[in-house]
Amino acid sequence: RRRTVGFALTLLQRRLASSPEAIFQSLKRRRKRLQSRLEEAKTLAQGRAIAETLGGLGFSPKFELPDDPDELEDELSAEEYEAYAEQVVDQATAAETIPELEAEILILEDLEERARQVVQSGNDRKWEELSRLLQDSPEMYTPQGHRRKLIIFTEHRDTLNYLVERVRSLLGRPEAVVTIHGGTNRDERRKVQEEFRNVPEVQVLIGTDAAGEGVNLQNANLMVNYDLPWNPNRLEQRFGRIHRIGQTEVCHLWNLVARGTREGDVFQRLFEKLEVERAALGGRVFDVLGEAFENISLKQLLIDAIRYGEDPAVQARNNTAIEGALDAEHLREIIRRNALDGKHMNLDDLFAVREEMEKAEARKLQPYFVRAFFSEAFQSLGGEMRPRETGRYEIRHVPASIRERDRVIGETRTPVLRKYERICFERDQQRVHGKPMAELIHPGHPLMHATTDLVLDAHRTKLRQGAVLLDPNDEGIEPRMLFMLDHSVREGSGDQPHTLSRRLQFVTIDAHGAVRYEGVAPHLDLQPMAEEDRARMQDVLRAPWIQEGLEARVLRYASEHLAASHYQEIRTRRERQADRILAAVQDRLVKEINYLSGRALKLEMDVQAGKQPRMQADNMKRAAEELTARLEQRKRELAAMKAVVSSTPVVLGGALIIPQGLLSQRTGQPSPAIDAAARARVERVAMEAVMNLERSLGNTVRDVSADKCGWDITSQPPMTADGVIPDARHIEVKGRAKGQDTVTVTRNEIVQGLNQVDKFILAIVLVDGEKHEGPFYVRQPFTHEPDWAETSKNLDLGRLLERATLPLMASDGMYP
């Protein structure tokens, strides 16, 4: 009871320092709760002993209060701590009899009236400082005079409500302020976060520490701590909402501290020391602030300052504690400790990981393709994207059909908004200095997801009907059927198993029954056929082999080869990930369990020796048992994580592919190449020339031309002397016979070159029989993306060679 009451008094004191409204509302609620308990006690007291009655009505907290108040704030989430603090402040009492309870209520009524008078007076120096900051500080505005987005943190819900009313009144627009607190459910929290990130009219987010957990708010770079938490971990967590990887603006943090108070003196000393060490450590001190106080209780320092602040010895002790916690060498040691694990992968492992990343990049939809699809689809559904800065757009209104589809499918927690201040399709365009942060649109984004679902709903049957397409790069005369398949790998357990990987796979089958995998994106280089050309292919369309159960044979091939490979890849990755997590969990929890068990044993020995320790051995044992149970539960979860299930491949659509050679034969036109055999020889010589040159530079070379990913060769340079693995080179090889004057590039190759910038190289080899000149390397060969109707372009060979360079000597191991 004493600990509970002491905790409640500390919380009330902090609310008094927070705002007049917070202390007034707290006293008011407390008085009402105790009056209700008094009425209950009087009713139940009839025929019973008073002490027994009050004992039955005693305060029953949701969480057991530990001996060290810091432990409670560390163990509970911000939401749980916020709810528990409300419960304690409203109900905890030291009264053991009805007269004592009546006396406490009388005191509360007097305090409540005093607090009311303070609120009604309108005098609040703390608010005045914030108001001055909002109106006069130059950091609050962009160079163009627009108000920047700002986050205000407070410790208490009553202060939050108080600030919402005042800030809205100051700005003159209620919609400019949004809130997140412990009572905000997860879906509403995500909605508020998205509005703050993307709606220009929303300028201020006011939150309690519940807004500091798992929320990315780096579109803002301004923060005010209206109240300061007594837990340094919370302080670190708050600043981490804006001061994080990807933040490109200078972050500004204001801490409102009451000068001349004992609490204020401690914080003033803390921030002075922080500023010194921040300069010494290059701004990294906030990253380790919580751990800096791992052996010192900041809360206890504050309580000691409040209770014994006039004692010079206490002041000196507190200053020494702060100096020690924020000692530069101590902070550097924590930073070193938090660095990456000292265990290093060998070169084979590193290159294997890099190769896996390269394969994933080849499979993923590149930004140019995403933008091309989204802009067309969004417009077809009634939406409009307005160009703003380069590569960035504004959406002033999202059609109701898209927002409703998002609500119906409900596969993502983040809602589709009515408007987006900025969107973009490439990560490096998310932030532009002095401009709003842009929302990155990608296949998993809810706006893209809902738009895609509507388009598929309207046109899915056309995929099944099929199409007739021309392959302008195939000079053969054998038509083939291309099938597009969907394959997923899912979790093996749970009521609603999560899809771990979903992949489009392309397979062809020809008239002879030969089935083969066609790479990650063969359709990107295919063209629609003109109506008159389709008429010339009627005999192909009616050919018996097309009707001979091709789909079943393709599905059998996909199940045996592609699906099995996809499943094994995901399974291996999940097993490796689960093993790493299990090793980390065991390392941490086993240490904690051993520590708690050792403490329990020591406490039992102390009791046997006649000592009276503050902590109980049973509490340590229970904590160790809980951690043991948690460890076992995590082991079961991680074992389940390894269980993955492969779904059956599904055919989404198909097309009959007519090679350019066959069309040329039917139209009587000469083949665009010298002849198929000669063309194959030129390509072979060119590929060998480039691969040999790359190997001479010490690079690891792979031929990926069969994958149709937009380039022919992936060349991985070796690790540098300082341990850095350079980016792989993606080389598109163009072999040309002596005398030719153009180079044809496909839409896919152009877009890949634009997407990958310096990683993409166009290699030109001039072939004369078995001899060749080059390779000649052209960096950034493309300047703009093809028009939506363009499938290929012819480039002037002479002008390309003017821009080309030769690779440096092999000993240099790099390109100019």
Coordinates of C-alpha atoms in Angstrom, one line a residue, residues 7 29 137 164 173 216 253 291 340 431 491 693 728-729 749 757:
F7 CA 3.8 5.9 -6.7
R29 CA -11.4 12.2 -11.2
S137 CA 10.9 30.1 -34.3
V164 CA -5.0 20.0 -28.9
R173 CA -7.7 25.1 -38.3
N216 CA 7.9 6.0 -38.4
L253 CA 14.3 18.9 -30.5
E291 CA 21.7 2.3 -22.2
L340 CA 27.5 -5.3 -35.8
R431 CA 13.0 13.4 -49.9
E491 CA 3.3 -20.4 -43.8
L693 CA 37.4 -9.3 -70.4
A728 CA 27.7 -6.0 -59.5
R729 CA 27.8 -4.8 -63.1
E749 CA 16.7 -3.0 -71.7
V757 CA 22.0 4.0 -63.7

